[in-house]
C-alpha cells in the first residue's frame, strides 16, 4: 500500500510537471536560481570569512605597532633625560664640591618622572653618586658592572639592559645607561633604573577578540609580560613561531598552531630595546566575528531570489498566456470556426511570430474554404446541366426507340402482305 501511495504521489508530481509548460519552464528556472543563490552565498561567506580574518590579523599587527610607538615614546623620554645629563657641565666637568647640586638635579628628575626608580652616575675615576641616596658596599665598583661597561662601548649611545627584578622594590625594571665625555675624553657613565610595570600593565590589559592577549619577549626570547604569570621569565626562543618572528623582521604576522588549534600572531619589534611586542589570538575568534555577516548575506540572497522568482513567474505567465490565446484560436480553427478577427500584436519575438502565423493560417484557411465553396457551386451547376442534358438524351432515345418499333411493325406488315 505504501509503495502504491508513493507511486501515486510520484505520478501526480510527474503529471503536475508534464502537463504544464509553465511548470516545465518555471521549476528548472527556480531551481537554477536557488542553486545559484546558494553557491553565491557560500562563496561570499567563505570569502568574507577569509577577508575578515586577514583584516583582523592586520589589525592585531597594527595594534602592536601602535603599542610599540607608545613604548618608543616612553623610552625616548628616558633617553632624553640621559642625553641631557651627558652634556651637563656638572658631569662633564665634575667637581666634588658640585656633588650636592648634582644629587639635587637627580632628585628633581626622578620626582618629575614617576617611572624612574633611581638615577646615578659613576665617574671614570670610580666615584659613584645616586639618588635616592644609598650607601654602596665597600667593595662596590661601578666600572665592573655591565651597565657601565656596555655604555662605554656604545660610542655615546644609550644602552638598555634586559629586564630584571629590582632588589630594593622587587619590581621589574630595566637600566638605561650612557657614557659622557669631555671632548673625546671619557668622563664616566650616567644611568637610570626604569620601572616598566606601566608597560607591563598596559600589555596585560590588551584584549584581542574573545581569547586573545598580548605578550612581550625580550631580545633573548624570554617572556617579560604575559597574562598568565607562570610564563614570566620562560625562555620560548626555541618555539617555531618565535623563530618565524625573528625571520620576519621588525613587524609582521605569523600563523601557527597551539594544542591543535590555529592561532595568528601579530608583532612589532621595538628597535630601542629589541623587545618583541606581540598579540596572539585563536583564528576561531576571528571566524566567529566573521560569521556575523551570515544574516545580511542570507537576507540579501533571499531578497534577490524572491525578486528573481517573482520576475520569472511574471515572465512565464505572460508567455503562457499568449500561448493559451493562440491555442484557443487553433481549437476554434480546428472546429471550423473562422469567423474570428485577427490578433493584434507588436511583438517581434517567437510568440509574436507564432501569433502572426496563426493569423496567416486563419486567413489562408478562410480563403481556401471560400475557393472550395466556389468550386462546389460550379460543380453543382454543371451537374444540374448534365442532368438536364441526360434527360433530354433519354427523351430523344425513347423517341428513337418508339420510332424504331413503329418501323419494325411496318416492315413486318409488308412482309405479311407479300406473303399472301
PDB file of N, CA, C and O in Angstrom, residues 154-216:
ATOM      1  N   UNK A 154      79.495  51.807  23.680  1.00  0.00           N
ATOM      2  CA  UNK A 154      78.390  52.134  22.771  1.00  0.00           C
ATOM      3  C   UNK A 154      78.604  53.437  22.017  1.00  0.00           C
ATOM      4  O   UNK A 154      77.678  53.895  21.328  1.00  0.00           O
ATOM      5  N   UNK A 155      79.775  54.044  22.158  1.00  0.00           N
ATOM      6  CA  UNK A 155      80.099  55.276  21.418  1.00  0.00           C
ATOM      7  C   UNK A 155      79.062  56.388  21.633  1.00  0.00           C
ATOM      8  O   UNK A 155      78.610  57.043  20.691  1.00  0.00           O
ATOM      9  N   UNK A 156      78.683  56.585  22.876  1.00  0.00           N
ATOM     10  CA  UNK A 156      77.795  57.687  23.209  1.00  0.00           C
ATOM     11  C   UNK A 156      76.316  57.398  23.031  1.00  0.00           C
ATOM     12  O   UNK A 156      75.489  58.306  23.218  1.00  0.00           O
ATOM     13  N   UNK A 157      75.935  56.178  22.672  1.00  0.00           N
ATOM     14  CA  UNK A 157      74.522  55.842  22.536  1.00  0.00           C
ATOM     15  C   UNK A 157      73.981  55.318  23.860  1.00  0.00           C
ATOM     16  O   UNK A 157      74.718  54.800  24.696  1.00  0.00           O
ATOM     17  N   UNK A 158      72.660  55.447  24.021  1.00  0.00           N
ATOM     18  CA  UNK A 158      72.015  54.916  25.218  1.00  0.00           C
ATOM     19  C   UNK A 158      71.921  53.398  25.098  1.00  0.00           C
ATOM     20  O   UNK A 158      71.523  52.859  24.058  1.00  0.00           O
ATOM     21  N   UNK A 159      72.299  52.717  26.156  1.00  0.00           N
ATOM     22  CA  UNK A 159      72.283  51.252  26.192  1.00  0.00           C
ATOM     23  C   UNK A 159      71.194  50.797  27.153  1.00  0.00           C
ATOM     24  O   UNK A 159      71.059  51.356  28.261  1.00  0.00           O
ATOM     25  N   UNK A 160      70.439  49.770  26.743  1.00  0.00           N
ATOM     26  CA  UNK A 160      69.333  49.265  27.572  1.00  0.00           C
ATOM     27  C   UNK A 160      69.632  47.841  28.005  1.00  0.00           C
ATOM     28  O   UNK A 160      70.035  47.002  27.216  1.00  0.00           O
ATOM     29  N   UNK A 161      69.436  47.594  29.282  1.00  0.00           N
ATOM     30  CA  UNK A 161      69.672  46.245  29.805  1.00  0.00           C
ATOM     31  C   UNK A 161      68.437  45.383  29.592  1.00  0.00           C
ATOM     32  O   UNK A 161      67.368  45.877  29.212  1.00  0.00           O
ATOM     33  N   UNK A 162      68.572  44.079  29.826  1.00  0.00           N
ATOM     34  CA  UNK A 162      67.408  43.200  29.832  1.00  0.00           C
ATOM     35  C   UNK A 162      66.640  43.446  31.140  1.00  0.00           C
ATOM     36  O   UNK A 162      67.214  43.891  32.139  1.00  0.00           O
ATOM     37  N   UNK A 163      65.346  43.197  31.148  1.00  0.00           N
ATOM     38  CA  UNK A 163      64.567  43.408  32.375  1.00  0.00           C
ATOM     39  C   UNK A 163      65.058  42.512  33.514  1.00  0.00           C
ATOM     40  O   UNK A 163      65.512  41.391  33.282  1.00  0.00           O
ATOM     41  N   UNK A 164      64.946  43.014  34.721  1.00  0.00           N
ATOM     42  CA  UNK A 164      65.317  42.225  35.884  1.00  0.00           C
ATOM     43  C   UNK A 164      64.503  42.722  37.077  1.00  0.00           C
ATOM     44  O   UNK A 164      63.881  43.797  37.037  1.00  0.00           O
ATOM     45  N   UNK A 165      64.514  41.955  38.135  1.00  0.00           N
ATOM     46  CA  UNK A 165      63.767  42.312  39.346  1.00  0.00           C
ATOM     47  C   UNK A 165      64.656  43.168  40.248  1.00  0.00           C
ATOM     48  O   UNK A 165      65.773  42.763  40.598  1.00  0.00           O
ATOM     49  N   UNK A 166      64.176  44.351  40.578  1.00  0.00           N
ATOM     50  CA  UNK A 166      64.945  45.262  41.420  1.00  0.00           C
ATOM     51  C   UNK A 166      65.040  44.702  42.839  1.00  0.00           C
ATOM     52  O   UNK A 166      64.035  44.303  43.445  1.00  0.00           O
ATOM     53  N   UNK A 167      66.258  44.666  43.363  1.00  0.00           N
ATOM     54  CA  UNK A 167      66.480  44.090  44.693  1.00  0.00           C
ATOM     55  C   UNK A 167      65.770  44.879  45.777  1.00  0.00           C
ATOM     56  O   UNK A 167      65.298  44.313  46.776  1.00  0.00           O
ATOM     57  N   UNK A 168      65.657  46.186  45.592  1.00  0.00           N
ATOM     58  CA  UNK A 168      65.045  47.012  46.626  1.00  0.00           C
ATOM     59  C   UNK A 168      63.532  46.964  46.625  1.00  0.00           C
ATOM     60  O   UNK A 168      62.893  46.875  47.678  1.00  0.00           O
ATOM     61  N   UNK A 169      62.936  47.008  45.423  1.00  0.00           N
ATOM     62  CA  UNK A 169      61.465  47.084  45.327  1.00  0.00           C
ATOM     63  C   UNK A 169      60.820  45.763  44.930  1.00  0.00           C
ATOM     64  O   UNK A 169      59.624  45.552  45.151  1.00  0.00           O
ATOM     65  N   UNK A 170      61.606  44.874  44.329  1.00  0.00           N
ATOM     66  CA  UNK A 170      61.054  43.598  43.858  1.00  0.00           C
ATOM     67  C   UNK A 170      60.259  43.742  42.570  1.00  0.00           C
ATOM     68  O   UNK A 170      59.654  42.776  42.102  1.00  0.00           O
ATOM     69  N   UNK A 171      60.273  44.953  41.999  1.00  0.00           N
ATOM     70  CA  UNK A 171      59.538  45.190  40.757  1.00  0.00           C
ATOM     71  C   UNK A 171      60.456  45.030  39.545  1.00  0.00           C
ATOM     72  O   UNK A 171      61.678  45.099  39.657  1.00  0.00           O
ATOM     73  N   UNK A 172      59.837  44.840  38.393  1.00  0.00           N
ATOM     74  CA  UNK A 172      60.601  44.646  37.160  1.00  0.00           C
ATOM     75  C   UNK A 172      61.087  45.991  36.650  1.00  0.00           C
ATOM     76  O   UNK A 172      60.307  46.928  36.462  1.00  0.00           O
ATOM     77  N   UNK A 173      62.396  46.074  36.440  1.00  0.00           N
ATOM     78  CA  UNK A 173      62.997  47.317  35.955  1.00  0.00           C
ATOM     79  C   UNK A 173      63.982  47.002  34.839  1.00  0.00           C
ATOM     80  O   UNK A 173      64.373  45.846  34.635  1.00  0.00           O
ATOM     81  N   UNK A 174      64.352  48.042  34.126  1.00  0.00           N
ATOM     82  CA  UNK A 174      65.461  47.941  33.176  1.00  0.00           C
ATOM     83  C   UNK A 174      66.381  49.124  33.448  1.00  0.00           C
ATOM     84  O   UNK A 174      65.965  50.148  34.009  1.00  0.00           O
ATOM     85  N   UNK A 175      67.613  48.982  33.025  1.00  0.00           N
ATOM     86  CA  UNK A 175      68.593  50.044  33.228  1.00  0.00           C
ATOM     87  C   UNK A 175      68.986  50.637  31.888  1.00  0.00           C
ATOM     88  O   UNK A 175      69.290  49.905  30.933  1.00  0.00           O
ATOM     89  N   UNK A 176      68.946  51.954  31.826  1.00  0.00           N
ATOM     90  CA  UNK A 176      69.427  52.678  30.652  1.00  0.00           C
ATOM     91  C   UNK A 176      70.669  53.442  31.074  1.00  0.00           C
ATOM     92  O   UNK A 176      70.690  54.101  32.124  1.00  0.00           O
ATOM     93  N   UNK A 177      71.731  53.334  30.284  1.00  0.00           N
ATOM     94  CA  UNK A 177      72.982  53.991  30.645  1.00  0.00           C
ATOM     95  C   UNK A 177      73.619  54.622  29.414  1.00  0.00           C
ATOM     96  O   UNK A 177      73.406  54.168  28.284  1.00  0.00           O
ATOM     97  N   UNK A 178      74.394  55.680  29.679  1.00  0.00           N
ATOM     98  CA  UNK A 178      75.065  56.383  28.581  1.00  0.00           C
ATOM     99  C   UNK A 178      76.380  56.978  29.070  1.00  0.00           C
ATOM    100  O   UNK A 178      76.438  57.592  30.139  1.00  0.00           O
ATOM    101  N   UNK A 179      77.400  56.773  28.272  1.00  0.00           N
ATOM    102  CA  UNK A 179      78.710  57.348  28.619  1.00  0.00           C
ATOM    103  C   UNK A 179      78.702  58.842  28.295  1.00  0.00           C
ATOM    104  O   UNK A 179      78.068  59.269  27.332  1.00  0.00           O
ATOM    105  N   UNK A 180      79.422  59.635  29.103  1.00  0.00           N
ATOM    106  CA  UNK A 180      79.517  61.069  28.824  1.00  0.00           C
ATOM    107  C   UNK A 180      80.997  61.436  28.746  1.00  0.00           C
ATOM    108  O   UNK A 180      81.860  60.817  29.354  1.00  0.00           O
ATOM    109  N   UNK A 181      81.250  62.459  27.924  1.00  0.00           N
ATOM    110  CA  UNK A 181      82.640  62.804  27.590  1.00  0.00           C
ATOM    111  C   UNK A 181      82.874  64.301  27.796  1.00  0.00           C
ATOM    112  O   UNK A 181      81.940  65.107  27.801  1.00  0.00           O
ATOM    113  N   UNK A 182      84.142  64.598  27.932  1.00  0.00           N
ATOM    114  CA  UNK A 182      84.603  65.981  27.873  1.00  0.00           C
ATOM    115  C   UNK A 182      85.528  66.054  26.675  1.00  0.00           C
ATOM    116  O   UNK A 182      86.687  65.651  26.743  1.00  0.00           O
ATOM    117  N   UNK A 183      84.955  66.531  25.572  1.00  0.00           N
ATOM    118  CA  UNK A 183      85.680  66.416  24.315  1.00  0.00           C
ATOM    119  C   UNK A 183      85.673  64.957  23.885  1.00  0.00           C
ATOM    120  O   UNK A 183      84.622  64.330  23.775  1.00  0.00           O
ATOM    121  N   UNK A 184      86.842  64.385  23.680  1.00  0.00           N
ATOM    122  CA  UNK A 184      86.950  62.972  23.331  1.00  0.00           C
ATOM    123  C   UNK A 184      87.302  62.107  24.524  1.00  0.00           C
ATOM    124  O   UNK A 184      87.469  60.890  24.399  1.00  0.00           O
ATOM    125  N   UNK A 185      87.417  62.734  25.673  1.00  0.00           N
ATOM    126  CA  UNK A 185      87.838  62.008  26.862  1.00  0.00           C
ATOM    127  C   UNK A 185      86.626  61.445  27.615  1.00  0.00           C
ATOM    128  O   UNK A 185      85.695  62.173  27.936  1.00  0.00           O
ATOM    129  N   UNK A 186      86.657  60.142  27.888  1.00  0.00           N
ATOM    130  CA  UNK A 186      85.592  59.519  28.660  1.00  0.00           C
ATOM    131  C   UNK A 186      85.675  59.996  30.102  1.00  0.00           C
ATOM    132  O   UNK A 186      86.698  59.850  30.759  1.00  0.00           O
ATOM    133  N   UNK A 187      84.539  60.546  30.593  1.00  0.00           N
ATOM    134  CA  UNK A 187      84.497  61.062  31.936  1.00  0.00           C
ATOM    135  C   UNK A 187      83.736  60.149  32.892  1.00  0.00           C
ATOM    136  O   UNK A 187      83.958  60.177  34.103  1.00  0.00           O
ATOM    137  N   UNK A 188      82.815  59.339  32.354  1.00  0.00           N
ATOM    138  CA  UNK A 188      82.044  58.452  33.207  1.00  0.00           C
ATOM    139  C   UNK A 188      80.768  57.993  32.508  1.00  0.00           C
ATOM    140  O   UNK A 188      80.597  58.179  31.302  1.00  0.00           O
ATOM    141  N   UNK A 189      79.867  57.425  33.294  1.00  0.00           N
ATOM    142  CA  UNK A 189      78.596  56.911  32.761  1.00  0.00           C
ATOM    143  C   UNK A 189      77.469  57.355  33.674  1.00  0.00           C
ATOM    144  O   UNK A 189      77.596  57.274  34.905  1.00  0.00           O
ATOM    145  N   UNK A 190      76.376  57.835  33.050  1.00  0.00           N
ATOM    146  CA  UNK A 190      75.172  58.183  33.788  1.00  0.00           C
ATOM    147  C   UNK A 190      74.105  57.147  33.443  1.00  0.00           C
ATOM    148  O   UNK A 190      74.016  56.688  32.302  1.00  0.00           O
ATOM    149  N   UNK A 191      73.309  56.774  34.441  1.00  0.00           N
ATOM    150  CA  UNK A 191      72.336  55.709  34.217  1.00  0.00           C
ATOM    151  C   UNK A 191      71.072  55.958  35.026  1.00  0.00           C
ATOM    152  O   UNK A 191      71.049  56.794  35.946  1.00  0.00           O
ATOM    153  N   UNK A 192      70.037  55.203  34.659  1.00  0.00           N
ATOM    154  CA  UNK A 192      68.760  55.301  35.380  1.00  0.00           C
ATOM    155  C   UNK A 192      68.093  53.933  35.359  1.00  0.00           C
ATOM    156  O   UNK A 192      68.152  53.213  34.365  1.00  0.00           O
ATOM    157  N   UNK A 193      67.511  53.572  36.491  1.00  0.00           N
ATOM    158  CA  UNK A 193      66.699  52.361  36.569  1.00  0.00           C
ATOM    159  C   UNK A 193      65.246  52.756  36.339  1.00  0.00           C
ATOM    160  O   UNK A 193      64.730  53.657  37.011  1.00  0.00           O
ATOM    161  N   UNK A 194      64.604  52.098  35.364  1.00  0.00           N
ATOM    162  CA  UNK A 194      63.252  52.486  34.961  1.00  0.00           C
ATOM    163  C   UNK A 194      62.269  51.381  35.295  1.00  0.00           C
ATOM    164  O   UNK A 194      62.491  50.209  34.950  1.00  0.00           O
ATOM    165  N   UNK A 195      61.215  51.766  35.958  1.00  0.00           N
ATOM    166  CA  UNK A 195      60.156  50.819  36.302  1.00  0.00           C
ATOM    167  C   UNK A 195      59.287  50.598  35.058  1.00  0.00           C
ATOM    168  O   UNK A 195      58.774  51.552  34.481  1.00  0.00           O
ATOM    169  N   UNK A 196      59.121  49.350  34.643  1.00  0.00           N
ATOM    170  CA  UNK A 196      58.334  49.074  33.438  1.00  0.00           C
ATOM    171  C   UNK A 196      56.977  48.447  33.771  1.00  0.00           C
ATOM    172  O   UNK A 196      56.310  47.913  32.895  1.00  0.00           O
ATOM    173  N   UNK A 197      56.571  48.536  35.042  1.00  0.00           N
ATOM    174  CA  UNK A 197      55.256  47.996  35.407  1.00  0.00           C
ATOM    175  C   UNK A 197      54.138  48.642  34.599  1.00  0.00           C
ATOM    176  O   UNK A 197      53.140  48.011  34.267  1.00  0.00           O
ATOM    177  N   UNK A 198      54.323  49.941  34.283  1.00  0.00           N
ATOM    178  CA  UNK A 198      53.305  50.639  33.488  1.00  0.00           C
ATOM    179  C   UNK A 198      53.152  49.981  32.126  1.00  0.00           C
ATOM    180  O   UNK A 198      52.035  49.757  31.641  1.00  0.00           O
ATOM    181  N   UNK A 199      54.295  49.644  31.518  1.00  0.00           N
ATOM    182  CA  UNK A 199      54.255  48.985  30.212  1.00  0.00           C
ATOM    183  C   UNK A 199      53.666  47.587  30.331  1.00  0.00           C
ATOM    184  O   UNK A 199      52.876  47.154  29.478  1.00  0.00           O
ATOM    185  N   UNK A 200      54.046  46.880  31.371  1.00  0.00           N
ATOM    186  CA  UNK A 200      53.543  45.522  31.580  1.00  0.00           C
ATOM    187  C   UNK A 200      52.031  45.551  31.806  1.00  0.00           C
ATOM    188  O   UNK A 200      51.285  44.741  31.234  1.00  0.00           O
ATOM    189  N   UNK A 201      51.577  46.486  32.635  1.00  0.00           N
ATOM    190  CA  UNK A 201      50.131  46.610  32.881  1.00  0.00           C
ATOM    191  C   UNK A 201      49.395  46.937  31.602  1.00  0.00           C
ATOM    192  O   UNK A 201      48.282  46.443  31.352  1.00  0.00           O
ATOM    193  N   UNK A 202      50.001  47.783  30.779  1.00  0.00           N
ATOM    194  CA  UNK A 202      49.399  48.162  29.514  1.00  0.00           C
ATOM    195  C   UNK A 202      49.222  46.928  28.615  1.00  0.00           C
ATOM    196  O   UNK A 202      48.182  46.729  27.980  1.00  0.00           O
ATOM    197  N   UNK A 203      50.249  46.084  28.595  1.00  0.00           N
ATOM    198  CA  UNK A 203      50.197  44.865  27.780  1.00  0.00           C
ATOM    199  C   UNK A 203      49.170  43.895  28.336  1.00  0.00           C
ATOM    200  O   UNK A 203      48.393  43.278  27.595  1.00  0.00           O
ATOM    201  N   UNK A 204      49.141  43.757  29.660  1.00  0.00           N
ATOM    202  CA  UNK A 204      48.213  42.793  30.277  1.00  0.00           C
ATOM    203  C   UNK A 204      46.753  43.178  30.074  1.00  0.00           C
ATOM    204  O   UNK A 204      45.862  42.332  30.161  1.00  0.00           O
ATOM    205  N   UNK A 205      46.500  44.471  29.812  1.00  0.00           N
ATOM    206  CA  UNK A 205      45.127  44.925  29.618  1.00  0.00           C
ATOM    207  C   UNK A 205      44.666  44.804  28.169  1.00  0.00           C
ATOM    208  O   UNK A 205      43.492  45.027  27.869  1.00  0.00           O
ATOM    209  N   UNK A 206      45.589  44.461  27.292  1.00  0.00           N
ATOM    210  CA  UNK A 206      45.217  44.341  25.879  1.00  0.00           C
ATOM    211  C   UNK A 206      44.287  43.147  25.690  1.00  0.00           C
ATOM    212  O   UNK A 206      44.561  42.039  26.163  1.00  0.00           O
ATOM    213  N   UNK A 207      43.180  43.370  25.001  1.00  0.00           N
ATOM    214  CA  UNK A 207      42.209  42.311  24.730  1.00  0.00           C
ATOM    215  C   UNK A 207      42.031  42.207  23.216  1.00  0.00           C
ATOM    216  O   UNK A 207      41.720  43.191  22.547  1.00  0.00           O
ATOM    217  N   UNK A 208      42.234  41.009  22.707  1.00  0.00           N
ATOM    218  CA  UNK A 208      42.094  40.771  21.268  1.00  0.00           C
ATOM    219  C   UNK A 208      41.050  39.680  21.063  1.00  0.00           C
ATOM    220  O   UNK A 208      41.262  38.532  21.471  1.00  0.00           O
ATOM    221  N   UNK A 209      39.934  40.039  20.455  1.00  0.00           N
ATOM    222  CA  UNK A 209      38.864  39.059  20.294  1.00  0.00           C
ATOM    223  C   UNK A 209      38.349  38.618  21.650  1.00  0.00           C
ATOM    224  O   UNK A 209      38.297  39.389  22.611  1.00  0.00           O
ATOM    225  N   UNK A 210      37.944  37.344  21.738  1.00  0.00           N
ATOM    226  CA  UNK A 210      37.423  36.811  22.994  1.00  0.00           C
ATOM    227  C   UNK A 210      38.517  36.190  23.846  1.00  0.00           C
ATOM    228  O   UNK A 210      38.440  36.200  25.070  1.00  0.00           O
ATOM    229  N   UNK A 211      39.543  35.629  23.202  1.00  0.00           N
ATOM    230  CA  UNK A 211      40.570  34.894  23.955  1.00  0.00           C
ATOM    231  C   UNK A 211      41.975  35.435  23.720  1.00  0.00           C
ATOM    232  O   UNK A 211      42.931  34.909  24.282  1.00  0.00           O
ATOM    233  N   UNK A 212      42.113  36.472  22.865  1.00  0.00           N
ATOM    234  CA  UNK A 212      43.440  36.964  22.519  1.00  0.00           C
ATOM    235  C   UNK A 212      44.065  37.789  23.628  1.00  0.00           C
ATOM    236  O   UNK A 212      43.378  38.344  24.483  1.00  0.00           O
ATOM    237  N   UNK A 213      45.389  37.891  23.601  1.00  0.00           N
ATOM    238  CA  UNK A 213      46.133  38.653  24.608  1.00  0.00           C
ATOM    239  C   UNK A 213      47.466  39.076  24.017  1.00  0.00           C
ATOM    240  O   UNK A 213      47.858  38.639  22.922  1.00  0.00           O
ATOM    241  N   UNK A 214      48.173  39.930  24.746  1.00  0.00           N
ATOM    242  CA  UNK A 214      49.468  40.440  24.304  1.00  0.00           C
ATOM    243  C   UNK A 214      50.577  39.875  25.172  1.00  0.00           C
ATOM    244  O   UNK A 214      50.372  39.549  26.345  1.00  0.00           O
ATOM    245  N   UNK A 215      51.769  39.749  24.562  1.00  0.00           N
ATOM    246  CA  UNK A 215      52.949  39.205  25.251  1.00  0.00           C
ATOM    247  C   UNK A 215      54.162  40.025  24.825  1.00  0.00           C
ATOM    248  O   UNK A 215      54.251  40.466  23.677  1.00  0.00           O
ATOM    249  N   UNK A 216      55.091  40.224  25.768  1.00  0.00           N
ATOM    250  CA  UNK A 216      56.366  40.873  25.433  1.00  0.00           C
ATOM    251  C   UNK A 216      57.493  39.859  25.624  1.00  0.00           C
ATOM    252  O   UNK A 216      57.584  39.199  26.666  1.00  0.00           O
TER     253      UNK A 216
END
